[in-house]
Amino acid sequence: MIDLLPIHNSPEANISYQHIGRTDITRFEKMHVEVFSESGLASIAVAREIANLIRYKASKGEACVLGLATGSSPIKVYEELVRLHQEEELSFQNVVTFNLDEYYPMAQNNAQSYWSFMHEHLFDDVDIPPENINIPDGTLPLEEVYPACMAYEEKISQYGGLDFQLLGIGRTGHIGFNEPGSSNQSLTRLITLDHLTRVDAASDFRGIDKVPKRAITMGINTIKKAHRIILLAWGYKKAKVVKKTVEGKVSSAIPATFLQEQPNTTILLDEEASAELTRFKTPWLVGPCEWTEPLKRKAIVWLSHNVGKPILKLTERNYNENGMSDLLAIEGSAYALNIKMHNTLQHTITGWPGGKPHVDDSYRPERAEPAKKRVILFSPHPDDDVISMGGTFLRLVDQGHEVHVAYQTSGNIAVADHDALRFAEFTHNLNQLNKVSTQEIEEIVTELQREEDSELDSLKVRSIKGLIRRGEAIAGARYCGLPDNQIHFLNMPFYETGRSKKNPLGPEDIQLVETLIKEVKPHQIYAAGDLADPHGTHKVCLDAIFRAIDHLKDQSFMKDCWLWLYRGAWHEWPIHEIEMAVPLSPQEVEKKRQAIFFHQSQKDGVMFQGEDSREFWQRAEDRNQATATLYNQLGLTEYEAMEAFVRHHF
Ligand code: F6R
């Protein structure tokens, strides 16, 4: 058995990580953390580290013992390992794997089993001998679970322990399924899943009731004995638990903190997951900063919030006591700095999202000319337009711009069977009344009368669900004042899998977006920059827009085209990042609510609710009101609500 050094020092691994932000070890961080600009690059680095280890072990004639994780975090690592196998002759003949966990009870062939996950994402595509694969068995009778767990531990020990352990982290702070309360000494065992973990798994299982209540998991002690550990965390949803893990006290309340005691652990983050770490969130508390304009804005908004005063009332003392004395030194005085920042924020507010015609626009977020703009509002699902920017949508139309709305996907998987059944039965009955052949619709009715929502809808059921959302979207857009020829349904094919997991973006998807942009030649594009929706559809839709824009960048009309990003139902831009804030009056808030109400299939208990039990219109209103309140607390005018946008420069 060899002892591996932490990989960043390891000659055989030969990996160099890219650093983002401050690289000095801060007094806040108790673990080795590496931050990447995006998760794909981090995943490639991890896969290379694993590949180097496999090859190193093979060169010594030894088995390479890998502890593996499931979930969304390691998917791209496995993709890269498969690529290395297929294109760069990486062999898995000497690899032995132990998976962290499995739901209990769980049949292997169930689509949600970790057994299925591992075969789908890795094992079926590499040359690992099947007898080298170990996954906790979710099919055992209860009385056999404990002995099987002990045997699992024993088998790992017989191989000399895990050479490498890959981990994700749950929002409860679990690693494996070691939920809060797990002891540092815990071994492989049966565990009850935390409610939050089950909420997070609910959309994969189509409802929390169907998520198993228990799982078999390796223990904290089993994991910590690995010679090398890499934990992956992507996305803003993980940012809070990452901060607790890296900067918090070691405690079984956040089991991942036990990794602070394992010196060969590295945490790999993308920028979003790192956002709550002190060195990124409030770098002025860590040490001297390079004071860029965005950082000044972030710091002063934070300071105002932290001391509970509007910007114009901040004093030299407030700055000095909160790590910003160097900023004061650069800017001269609190007075000058306060006025400058107050004005900067004031200039982000406009009631003219398409630009105010015929006025000096030097301090306005949008250009005055042309007075009438062509606008495309891209909406990933058929309701994001009104949920996220319904007020701005209404204003753009009222102010005479040529607004087109483009629904990027059909949104069919978010329609419940009972809603679809109502429409199918109605059509069926109407057909019978008119003595029309009804066989097709009869088949749909039969399928929808199933006991439980299915994992996979047939094409026919998908089409009826898609039509329901289409009808709702048309009604909503008409209500906002659009003529039908400015309402576009792209039905991007990547979405049409009939289940939560979508296909990767293809050329056909990008082409659809590109064709519309070419046709409309917009001065403004609005797109969802909300990367937090549950199944990642918003991100894929945004990627399609970026790629279409990239293809079109040499077209002359693109020189006049600005891209504004809004955020969806799931979270809002932080105040310091907002570049255009559109105020809504109480009447406009009501009108926006009406527009959202047209999306009836997404009301009253939606399919993919997440852990937030509020309806979409409530979330939108609360969020828009919160933005207005925050602006007001900074000392700016008090509005009822505000929609927020960030400009993307390409
Ligand atoms: C998976 C596992 C879990 C996940 C964690 C994060 O085998 O043990 O600890 O790693 O729940 O899941 P994702 O990556 O889906 O966010």
Short mmCIF file of C-alpha atoms in Angstrom, two decimals, residues 327-612:
data_model
loop_
_atom_site.label_atom_id
_atom_site.label_comp_id
_atom_site.label_asym_id
_atom_site.label_seq_id
_atom_site.Cartn_x
_atom_site.Cartn_y
_atom_site.Cartn_z
CA LEU A 327 -11.08 52.27 0.72
CA LEU A 328 -11.55 55.52 2.60
CA ALA A 329 -7.89 56.34 2.13
CA ILE A 330 -8.25 55.93 -1.65
CA GLU A 331 -11.52 57.84 -1.96
CA GLY A 332 -10.70 60.69 0.42
CA SER A 333 -13.77 60.87 2.65
CA ALA A 334 -16.91 58.99 3.62
CA TYR A 335 -18.93 61.97 2.39
CA ALA A 336 -17.58 61.75 -1.19
CA LEU A 337 -17.80 57.99 -1.27
CA ASN A 338 -21.36 57.92 0.05
CA ILE A 339 -22.64 60.42 -2.50
CA LYS A 340 -20.92 58.63 -5.35
CA MET A 341 -22.37 55.27 -4.38
CA HIS A 342 -25.83 56.64 -3.67
CA ASN A 343 -25.91 58.16 -7.17
CA THR A 344 -24.62 54.99 -8.79
CA LEU A 345 -27.47 53.00 -7.26
CA GLN A 346 -29.99 55.74 -8.01
CA HIS A 347 -29.03 55.50 -11.70
CA THR A 348 -29.96 51.82 -11.86
CA ILE A 349 -33.64 52.69 -11.24
CA THR A 350 -35.77 53.34 -14.30
CA GLY A 351 -39.43 53.15 -15.22
CA TRP A 352 -38.30 52.95 -18.88
CA PRO A 353 -36.81 49.49 -19.36
CA GLY A 354 -36.68 50.03 -23.13
CA GLY A 355 -34.93 53.39 -22.63
CA LYS A 356 -36.58 56.80 -22.12
CA PRO A 357 -36.94 58.37 -25.55
CA HIS A 358 -35.47 61.76 -26.46
CA VAL A 359 -33.65 62.48 -23.18
CA ASP A 360 -30.02 62.49 -22.12
CA ASP A 361 -29.33 58.84 -21.33
CA SER A 362 -25.79 59.22 -19.91
CA TYR A 363 -26.93 58.10 -16.47
CA ARG A 364 -29.68 55.71 -17.49
CA PRO A 365 -29.38 51.93 -17.69
CA GLU A 366 -30.79 51.78 -21.26
CA ARG A 367 -30.21 53.83 -24.43
CA ALA A 368 -32.76 56.44 -25.41
CA GLU A 369 -32.47 55.60 -29.12
CA PRO A 370 -34.06 54.05 -31.01
CA ALA A 371 -37.16 55.22 -29.20
CA LYS A 372 -39.08 52.12 -30.30
CA LYS A 373 -37.01 49.00 -29.85
CA ARG A 374 -37.44 45.44 -31.02
CA VAL A 375 -37.27 43.12 -28.01
CA ILE A 376 -37.12 39.35 -27.57
CA LEU A 377 -38.03 38.02 -24.18
CA PHE A 378 -36.75 34.46 -23.90
CA SER A 379 -38.65 32.39 -21.36
CA PRO A 380 -37.16 28.93 -20.59
CA HIS A 381 -40.51 27.53 -19.43
CA PRO A 382 -43.86 28.88 -20.55
CA ASP A 383 -44.31 31.01 -17.41
CA ASP A 384 -40.89 32.48 -16.58
CA ASP A 385 -41.67 35.59 -18.63
CA VAL A 386 -44.49 36.73 -16.37
CA ILE A 387 -43.15 35.31 -13.10
CA SER A 388 -39.75 36.89 -13.45
CA MET A 389 -40.41 40.08 -15.36
CA GLY A 390 -44.15 40.41 -15.80
CA GLY A 391 -44.11 44.08 -14.75
CA THR A 392 -41.29 44.96 -17.15
CA PHE A 393 -42.99 42.96 -19.92
CA LEU A 394 -46.19 45.01 -19.45
CA ARG A 395 -44.22 48.29 -19.44
CA LEU A 396 -42.26 47.42 -22.58
CA VAL A 397 -45.51 46.73 -24.45
CA ASP A 398 -47.24 49.83 -23.02
CA GLN A 399 -44.28 51.99 -23.99
CA GLY A 400 -44.69 50.93 -27.61
CA HIS A 401 -41.79 48.56 -28.17
CA GLU A 402 -42.15 45.59 -30.52
CA VAL A 403 -41.97 42.81 -27.97
CA HIS A 404 -41.65 39.15 -28.95
CA VAL A 405 -41.82 36.42 -26.38
CA ALA A 406 -40.12 33.09 -27.10
CA TYR A 407 -41.00 30.11 -24.93
CA GLN A 408 -37.94 27.92 -25.19
CA THR A 409 -39.30 24.59 -23.95
CA SER A 410 -42.71 22.98 -23.86
CA GLY A 411 -42.61 22.67 -20.06
CA ASN A 412 -44.66 19.49 -20.40
CA ILE A 413 -43.12 17.53 -17.52
CA ALA A 414 -44.42 20.03 -14.99
CA VAL A 415 -48.06 19.26 -15.76
CA ALA A 416 -49.68 16.80 -13.36
CA ASP A 417 -51.56 13.80 -14.70
CA HIS A 418 -54.83 14.96 -13.14
CA ASP A 419 -54.67 18.26 -15.05
CA ALA A 420 -53.89 16.49 -18.31
CA LEU A 421 -56.65 13.96 -17.66
CA ARG A 422 -59.21 16.73 -17.31
CA PHE A 423 -58.33 18.07 -20.77
CA ALA A 424 -58.07 14.60 -22.31
CA GLU A 425 -61.48 13.58 -20.97
CA PHE A 426 -62.98 16.83 -22.13
CA THR A 427 -61.64 16.23 -25.65
CA HIS A 428 -62.80 12.63 -25.51
CA ASN A 429 -66.32 13.63 -24.53
CA LEU A 430 -66.41 16.38 -27.14
CA ASN A 431 -65.29 13.90 -29.78
CA GLN A 432 -68.03 11.49 -28.78
CA LEU A 433 -70.56 14.26 -28.92
CA ASN A 434 -69.43 15.08 -32.44
CA LYS A 435 -69.18 11.40 -33.39
CA VAL A 436 -65.48 11.75 -34.20
CA SER A 437 -63.12 8.78 -34.00
CA THR A 438 -61.71 8.77 -30.49
CA GLN A 439 -59.18 5.97 -30.34
CA GLU A 440 -56.07 8.12 -29.89
CA ILE A 441 -57.60 10.22 -27.17
CA GLU A 442 -58.97 7.08 -25.51
CA GLU A 443 -55.41 5.78 -25.27
CA ILE A 444 -54.30 9.02 -23.63
CA VAL A 445 -57.18 8.88 -21.16
CA THR A 446 -56.27 5.28 -20.26
CA GLU A 447 -52.60 6.17 -19.75
CA LEU A 448 -53.49 9.13 -17.56
CA GLN A 449 -55.84 7.10 -15.40
CA ARG A 450 -52.78 5.31 -14.01
CA GLU A 451 -52.51 5.13 -10.24
CA GLU A 452 -49.25 7.01 -9.90
CA ASP A 453 -47.47 9.70 -11.89
CA SER A 454 -45.14 7.84 -14.20
CA GLU A 455 -41.39 8.29 -14.48
CA LEU A 456 -41.81 8.53 -18.25
CA ASP A 457 -44.72 9.99 -20.22
CA SER A 458 -45.58 8.67 -23.68
CA LEU A 459 -45.26 11.07 -26.58
CA LYS A 460 -49.03 11.47 -26.74
CA VAL A 461 -49.32 12.38 -23.07
CA ARG A 462 -46.43 14.77 -23.43
CA SER A 463 -48.13 16.48 -26.31
CA ILE A 464 -51.35 17.05 -24.36
CA LYS A 465 -49.37 18.37 -21.39
CA GLY A 466 -47.40 20.63 -23.72
CA LEU A 467 -50.62 21.94 -25.25
CA ILE A 468 -51.95 22.81 -21.82
CA ARG A 469 -48.91 24.95 -21.09
CA ARG A 470 -49.01 26.46 -24.56
CA GLY A 471 -52.60 27.56 -24.06
CA GLU A 472 -51.73 29.12 -20.71
CA ALA A 473 -48.72 30.94 -22.15
CA ILE A 474 -50.73 32.36 -25.04
CA ALA A 475 -53.38 33.62 -22.64
CA GLY A 476 -50.73 35.21 -20.39
CA ALA A 477 -48.87 36.87 -23.28
CA ARG A 478 -52.10 38.16 -24.85
CA TYR A 479 -53.02 39.63 -21.48
CA CYS A 480 -49.67 41.46 -21.52
CA GLY A 481 -50.71 42.94 -24.87
CA LEU A 482 -48.92 40.78 -27.44
CA PRO A 483 -50.44 39.92 -30.81
CA ASP A 484 -50.26 36.19 -31.62
CA ASN A 485 -47.59 36.61 -34.30
CA GLN A 486 -45.19 37.87 -31.63
CA ILE A 487 -45.65 34.78 -29.46
CA HIS A 488 -43.16 32.05 -30.40
CA PHE A 489 -42.88 28.47 -29.19
CA LEU A 490 -39.44 27.04 -29.83
CA ASN A 491 -40.08 23.58 -28.31
CA MET A 492 -36.35 23.00 -27.99
CA PRO A 493 -35.72 19.28 -28.50
CA PHE A 494 -33.19 18.84 -25.65
CA TYR A 495 -36.12 19.10 -23.20
CA GLU A 496 -38.25 16.39 -24.79
CA THR A 497 -37.16 13.34 -22.81
CA GLY A 498 -40.42 12.98 -20.89
CA ARG A 499 -38.56 13.02 -17.56
CA SER A 500 -36.58 15.35 -15.28
CA LYS A 501 -33.26 14.39 -16.80
CA LYS A 502 -32.81 16.21 -20.10
CA ASN A 503 -30.61 15.61 -23.13
CA PRO A 504 -27.54 17.76 -23.73
CA LEU A 505 -27.97 20.85 -25.86
CA GLY A 506 -27.76 20.02 -29.58
CA PRO A 507 -27.23 22.08 -32.76
CA GLU A 508 -30.95 21.98 -33.47
CA ASP A 509 -31.70 23.73 -30.16
CA ILE A 510 -29.23 26.50 -30.88
CA GLN A 511 -30.47 26.86 -34.44
CA LEU A 512 -34.01 27.55 -33.23
CA VAL A 513 -32.81 30.41 -31.05
CA GLU A 514 -30.52 31.72 -33.76
CA THR A 515 -33.27 31.74 -36.39
CA LEU A 516 -35.57 33.81 -34.19
CA ILE A 517 -32.85 36.33 -33.31
CA LYS A 518 -31.99 36.68 -37.02
CA GLU A 519 -35.62 37.19 -37.89
CA VAL A 520 -36.41 39.82 -35.22
CA LYS A 521 -33.01 41.59 -35.13
CA PRO A 522 -33.65 42.74 -31.57
CA HIS A 523 -32.20 45.77 -29.79
CA GLN A 524 -32.84 44.08 -26.48
CA ILE A 525 -32.84 40.44 -25.47
CA TYR A 526 -34.09 39.42 -22.06
CA ALA A 527 -33.04 35.97 -20.86
CA ALA A 528 -33.19 33.93 -17.68
CA GLY A 529 -29.88 34.19 -15.87
CA ASP A 530 -31.41 32.21 -13.05
CA LEU A 531 -29.25 29.15 -12.81
CA ALA A 532 -30.99 27.73 -9.79
CA ASP A 533 -34.09 26.08 -11.19
CA PRO A 534 -34.45 22.49 -10.03
CA HIS A 535 -33.61 20.59 -13.22
CA GLY A 536 -31.05 22.96 -14.72
CA THR A 537 -33.26 23.87 -17.69
CA HIS A 538 -32.65 27.61 -17.30
CA LYS A 539 -28.91 27.14 -17.59
CA VAL A 540 -29.24 25.03 -20.73
CA CYS A 541 -31.61 27.61 -22.24
CA LEU A 542 -29.16 30.41 -21.45
CA ASP A 543 -26.28 28.42 -22.96
CA ALA A 544 -28.34 28.07 -26.15
CA ILE A 545 -28.77 31.86 -26.28
CA PHE A 546 -25.06 32.50 -25.65
CA ARG A 547 -24.11 30.07 -28.38
CA ALA A 548 -26.63 31.49 -30.84
CA ILE A 549 -25.35 35.01 -30.10
CA ASP A 550 -21.82 33.82 -30.63
CA HIS A 551 -22.74 32.49 -34.09
CA LEU A 552 -24.38 35.81 -34.92
CA LYS A 553 -21.80 38.15 -33.43
CA ASP A 554 -20.55 39.43 -36.80
CA GLN A 555 -24.02 40.44 -38.03
CA SER A 556 -24.35 44.23 -38.00
CA PHE A 557 -27.63 44.27 -36.00
CA MET A 558 -25.89 42.48 -33.14
CA LYS A 559 -23.75 45.57 -32.49
CA ASP A 560 -26.92 47.31 -31.27
CA CYS A 561 -28.24 44.38 -29.28
CA TRP A 562 -28.07 44.40 -25.48
CA LEU A 563 -28.64 41.32 -23.38
CA TRP A 564 -30.42 41.73 -20.03
CA LEU A 565 -30.58 38.83 -17.59
CA TYR A 566 -33.45 38.33 -15.19
CA ARG A 567 -33.79 35.72 -12.48
CA GLY A 568 -36.63 33.26 -12.08
CA ALA A 569 -38.80 32.07 -9.25
CA TRP A 570 -35.92 30.62 -7.32
CA HIS A 571 -33.71 33.55 -6.36
CA GLU A 572 -32.87 37.20 -7.07
CA TRP A 573 -29.78 39.14 -8.07
CA PRO A 574 -27.88 40.55 -5.11
CA ILE A 575 -28.51 44.29 -4.85
CA HIS A 576 -24.94 45.29 -5.63
CA GLU A 577 -25.06 43.45 -8.97
CA ILE A 578 -28.31 44.96 -10.23
CA GLU A 579 -27.82 47.26 -13.24
CA MET A 580 -31.46 47.99 -14.01
CA ALA A 581 -34.22 48.06 -11.40
CA VAL A 582 -37.73 48.58 -12.74
CA PRO A 583 -40.17 49.82 -10.08
CA LEU A 584 -43.73 48.48 -10.01
CA SER A 585 -46.70 50.37 -8.63
CA PRO A 586 -49.28 48.50 -6.50
CA GLN A 587 -51.53 48.33 -9.61
CA GLU A 588 -48.72 46.88 -11.69
CA VAL A 589 -48.04 44.25 -9.03
CA GLU A 590 -51.70 43.21 -9.29
CA LYS A 591 -51.58 43.12 -13.06
CA LYS A 592 -48.49 40.97 -12.96
CA ARG A 593 -50.27 38.62 -10.56
CA GLN A 594 -53.15 38.28 -13.02
CA ALA A 595 -50.69 37.40 -15.80
CA ILE A 596 -49.17 34.65 -13.61
CA PHE A 597 -52.65 33.31 -12.79
CA PHE A 598 -53.14 32.30 -16.42
CA HIS A 599 -50.67 29.49 -15.73
CA GLN A 600 -53.21 27.36 -13.96
CA SER A 601 -51.33 24.08 -14.26
CA GLN A 602 -48.55 25.69 -12.20
CA LYS A 603 -50.86 26.76 -9.39
CA ASP A 604 -52.13 25.05 -6.27
CA GLY A 605 -49.56 22.36 -5.60
CA VAL A 606 -47.17 22.25 -8.54
CA MET A 607 -45.20 19.19 -9.57
CA PHE A 608 -41.79 20.66 -8.77
CA GLN A 609 -42.41 22.85 -5.79
CA GLY A 610 -38.98 22.55 -4.13
CA GLU A 611 -38.80 23.21 -0.40
CA ASP A 612 -40.58 26.56 -0.71
#
